Amino acid sequence: MDVWEPWQINPEPHHPVVLHSEDGVARIVAINLPAGEELQEHQVHEHAWLHVHSGTIEAGADGGARRAEAGSILHWNPGERHAVRAVDDALLVLLLAPWPGPGHPSLRHDG
C-alpha cells in the first residue's frame, strides 16, 4: 500500500513533485500553483484527474471556465484542451492514467 499525505508535501512553485510513476499504470504529481499563475491551455494523452487539496482555482475546457475550491476533483478526457489558473495559492494533486497514454511522445519509435 502507498500513502501520500498532501498536507505534508511542499513542492516549490514551478517545481512539481512526482509522487509516483509507473509505466502502463499512472503518474501522480503534486503541484504548487501560486495565486494568479496558471497552467496555460494544453492537452495530455491520458485521462487527467486534478484534486484541489488547498486553495481555489478556475479551470476551463472548451471555452468555459469553472471555479473549484479545496476538496474538488476535476477530470479531463485524453486530448481535451484545458487550462488551470490559481485564484488563491493552490496545492494540487494531478493523476494521469494510463501513464503514458496512447500517442504520448515517449511511446514513439523512430525507425
PDB file of C-alpha atoms in Angstrom:
ATOM      1  CA  MET A   1       0.000   0.000   0.000  1.00  0.00           C
ATOM      2  CA  ASP A   2       1.164   3.505  -0.818  1.00  0.00           C
ATOM      3  CA  VAL A   3       0.002   6.528   1.157  1.00  0.00           C
ATOM      4  CA  TRP A   4       0.591  10.204   0.339  1.00  0.00           C
ATOM      5  CA  GLU A   5      -0.473  12.991   2.656  1.00  0.00           C
ATOM      6  CA  PRO A   6      -0.792  16.154   0.555  1.00  0.00           C
ATOM      7  CA  TRP A   7      -0.563  18.462   3.577  1.00  0.00           C
ATOM      8  CA  GLN A   8       2.987  17.129   4.163  1.00  0.00           C
ATOM      9  CA  ILE A   9       4.094  17.594   0.560  1.00  0.00           C
ATOM     10  CA  ASN A  10       5.586  21.011  -0.038  1.00  0.00           C
ATOM     11  CA  PRO A  11       6.542  21.380  -3.706  1.00  0.00           C
ATOM     12  CA  GLU A  12       8.182  24.662  -4.639  1.00  0.00           C
ATOM     13  CA  PRO A  13       6.363  26.794  -7.232  1.00  0.00           C
ATOM     14  CA  HIS A  14       7.450  25.766 -10.758  1.00  0.00           C
ATOM     15  CA  HIS A  15       8.928  22.502  -9.388  1.00  0.00           C
ATOM     16  CA  PRO A  16       6.222  19.807  -9.372  1.00  0.00           C
ATOM     17  CA  VAL A  17       6.966  16.690  -7.326  1.00  0.00           C
ATOM     18  CA  VAL A  18       6.328  13.292  -8.929  1.00  0.00           C
ATOM     19  CA  LEU A  19       4.872  11.160  -6.154  1.00  0.00           C
ATOM     20  CA  HIS A  20       4.518   8.001  -8.222  1.00  0.00           C
ATOM     21  CA  SER A  21       5.127   6.996 -11.822  1.00  0.00           C
ATOM     22  CA  GLU A  22       4.623   3.525 -13.223  1.00  0.00           C
ATOM     23  CA  ASP A  23       4.591   2.831 -16.953  1.00  0.00           C
ATOM     24  CA  GLY A  24       1.294   1.405 -18.126  1.00  0.00           C
ATOM     25  CA  VAL A  25      -0.426   2.446 -14.909  1.00  0.00           C
ATOM     26  CA  ALA A  26      -0.403   6.060 -13.712  1.00  0.00           C
ATOM     27  CA  ARG A  27       1.598   9.117 -12.729  1.00  0.00           C
ATOM     28  CA  ILE A  28       0.767  11.254  -9.680  1.00  0.00           C
ATOM     29  CA  VAL A  29       2.195  14.755  -9.355  1.00  0.00           C
ATOM     30  CA  ALA A  30       1.929  17.403  -6.610  1.00  0.00           C
ATOM     31  CA  ILE A  31       1.850  20.987  -7.910  1.00  0.00           C
ATOM     32  CA  ASN A  32       2.156  24.279  -6.020  1.00  0.00           C
ATOM     33  CA  LEU A  33       0.373  26.909  -8.129  1.00  0.00           C
ATOM     34  CA  PRO A  34       0.701  30.436  -6.643  1.00  0.00           C
ATOM     35  CA  ALA A  35      -2.245  32.841  -6.816  1.00  0.00           C
ATOM     36  CA  GLY A  36      -2.581  34.441 -10.253  1.00  0.00           C
ATOM     37  CA  GLU A  37      -0.407  31.869 -12.014  1.00  0.00           C
ATOM     38  CA  GLU A  38      -1.705  29.317 -14.468  1.00  0.00           C
ATOM     39  CA  LEU A  39      -1.094  26.110 -16.288  1.00  0.00           C
ATOM     40  CA  GLN A  40      -1.734  27.553 -19.739  1.00  0.00           C
ATOM     41  CA  GLU A  41      -4.073  25.823 -22.140  1.00  0.00           C
ATOM     42  CA  HIS A  42      -2.722  22.406 -23.039  1.00  0.00           C
ATOM     43  CA  GLN A  43      -3.780  18.807 -23.545  1.00  0.00           C
ATOM     44  CA  VAL A  44      -2.429  15.472 -22.395  1.00  0.00           C
ATOM     45  CA  HIS A  45      -2.643  11.983 -23.872  1.00  0.00           C
ATOM     46  CA  GLU A  46      -4.042  10.476 -20.671  1.00  0.00           C
ATOM     47  CA  HIS A  47      -7.167  10.910 -18.575  1.00  0.00           C
ATOM     48  CA  ALA A  48      -6.309  13.725 -16.155  1.00  0.00           C
ATOM     49  CA  TRP A  49      -7.810  13.999 -12.671  1.00  0.00           C
ATOM     50  CA  LEU A  50      -6.947  17.079 -10.624  1.00  0.00           C
ATOM     51  CA  HIS A  51      -7.600  17.221  -6.881  1.00  0.00           C
ATOM     52  CA  VAL A  52      -7.617  20.705  -5.369  1.00  0.00           C
ATOM     53  CA  HIS A  53      -6.122  19.954  -1.984  1.00  0.00           C
ATOM     54  CA  SER A  54      -5.993  23.581  -0.838  1.00  0.00           C
ATOM     55  CA  GLY A  55      -6.760  26.942  -2.355  1.00  0.00           C
ATOM     56  CA  THR A  56      -9.125  27.864  -5.157  1.00  0.00           C
ATOM     57  CA  ILE A  57      -8.680  27.537  -8.911  1.00  0.00           C
ATOM     58  CA  GLU A  58     -10.521  28.368 -12.092  1.00  0.00           C
ATOM     59  CA  ALA A  59     -10.361  25.609 -14.653  1.00  0.00           C
ATOM     60  CA  GLY A  60     -11.543  25.753 -18.196  1.00  0.00           C
ATOM     61  CA  ALA A  61     -12.185  23.497 -21.136  1.00  0.00           C
ATOM     62  CA  ASP A  62     -13.838  24.148 -24.469  1.00  0.00           C
ATOM     63  CA  GLY A  63     -14.035  27.899 -23.837  1.00  0.00           C
ATOM     64  CA  GLY A  64     -15.838  27.628 -20.487  1.00  0.00           C
ATOM     65  CA  ALA A  65     -14.414  28.148 -17.012  1.00  0.00           C
ATOM     66  CA  ARG A  66     -15.456  26.892 -13.619  1.00  0.00           C
ATOM     67  CA  ARG A  67     -14.304  27.734 -10.106  1.00  0.00           C
ATOM     68  CA  ALA A  68     -13.161  24.809  -7.942  1.00  0.00           C
ATOM     69  CA  GLU A  69     -12.334  25.030  -4.246  1.00  0.00           C
ATOM     70  CA  ALA A  70     -10.394  22.796  -1.858  1.00  0.00           C
ATOM     71  CA  GLY A  71     -11.717  19.249  -1.940  1.00  0.00           C
ATOM     72  CA  SER A  72     -12.853  19.423  -5.578  1.00  0.00           C
ATOM     73  CA  ILE A  73     -11.827  16.816  -8.126  1.00  0.00           C
ATOM     74  CA  LEU A  74     -11.814  17.677 -11.831  1.00  0.00           C
ATOM     75  CA  HIS A  75     -11.472  15.314 -14.806  1.00  0.00           C
ATOM     76  CA  TRP A  76     -10.471  15.834 -18.430  1.00  0.00           C
ATOM     77  CA  ASN A  77     -10.592  13.200 -21.153  1.00  0.00           C
ATOM     78  CA  PRO A  78      -7.466  12.387 -23.170  1.00  0.00           C
ATOM     79  CA  GLY A  79      -6.802  15.137 -25.708  1.00  0.00           C
ATOM     80  CA  GLU A  80      -9.253  17.590 -24.102  1.00  0.00           C
ATOM     81  CA  ARG A  81      -7.707  21.072 -24.120  1.00  0.00           C
ATOM     82  CA  HIS A  82      -7.818  22.778 -20.736  1.00  0.00           C
ATOM     83  CA  ALA A  83      -6.246  25.475 -18.563  1.00  0.00           C
ATOM     84  CA  VAL A  84      -5.982  25.972 -14.804  1.00  0.00           C
ATOM     85  CA  ARG A  85      -5.470  29.301 -13.003  1.00  0.00           C
ATOM     86  CA  ALA A  86      -4.951  29.727  -9.257  1.00  0.00           C
ATOM     87  CA  VAL A  87      -7.320  32.230  -7.648  1.00  0.00           C
ATOM     88  CA  ASP A  88      -5.576  31.640  -4.296  1.00  0.00           C
ATOM     89  CA  ASP A  89      -2.311  29.805  -3.639  1.00  0.00           C
ATOM     90  CA  ALA A  90      -3.226  26.217  -4.505  1.00  0.00           C
ATOM     91  CA  LEU A  91      -1.814  22.782  -3.757  1.00  0.00           C
ATOM     92  CA  LEU A  92      -2.927  20.414  -6.495  1.00  0.00           C
ATOM     93  CA  VAL A  93      -2.559  16.670  -6.936  1.00  0.00           C
ATOM     94  CA  LEU A  94      -2.660  15.512 -10.564  1.00  0.00           C
ATOM     95  CA  LEU A  95      -3.294  11.904 -11.589  1.00  0.00           C
ATOM     96  CA  LEU A  96      -2.601  10.874 -15.205  1.00  0.00           C
ATOM     97  CA  ALA A  97      -3.772   7.420 -16.278  1.00  0.00           C
ATOM     98  CA  PRO A  98      -2.882   5.312 -18.044  1.00  0.00           C
ATOM     99  CA  TRP A  99       0.690   6.588 -17.990  1.00  0.00           C
ATOM    100  CA  PRO A 100       1.911   7.192 -20.614  1.00  0.00           C
ATOM    101  CA  GLY A 101      -1.255   7.378 -22.698  1.00  0.00           C
ATOM    102  CA  PRO A 102      -1.578   6.331 -26.344  1.00  0.00           C
ATOM    103  CA  GLY A 103       0.210   8.812 -28.601  1.00  0.00           C
ATOM    104  CA  HIS A 104       2.492  10.094 -25.829  1.00  0.00           C
ATOM    105  CA  PRO A 105       5.881  11.152 -27.313  1.00  0.00           C
ATOM    106  CA  SER A 106       7.729   8.657 -25.085  1.00  0.00           C
ATOM    107  CA  LEU A 107       5.944   5.818 -26.908  1.00  0.00           C
ATOM    108  CA  ARG A 108       7.066   6.883 -30.373  1.00  0.00           C
ATOM    109  CA  HIS A 109       9.630   4.662 -32.026  1.00  0.00           C
ATOM    110  CA  ASP A 110      11.942   6.064 -34.694  1.00  0.00           C
ATOM    111  CA  GLY A 111      12.794   3.759 -37.467  1.00  0.00           C
TER     112      GLY A 111
END
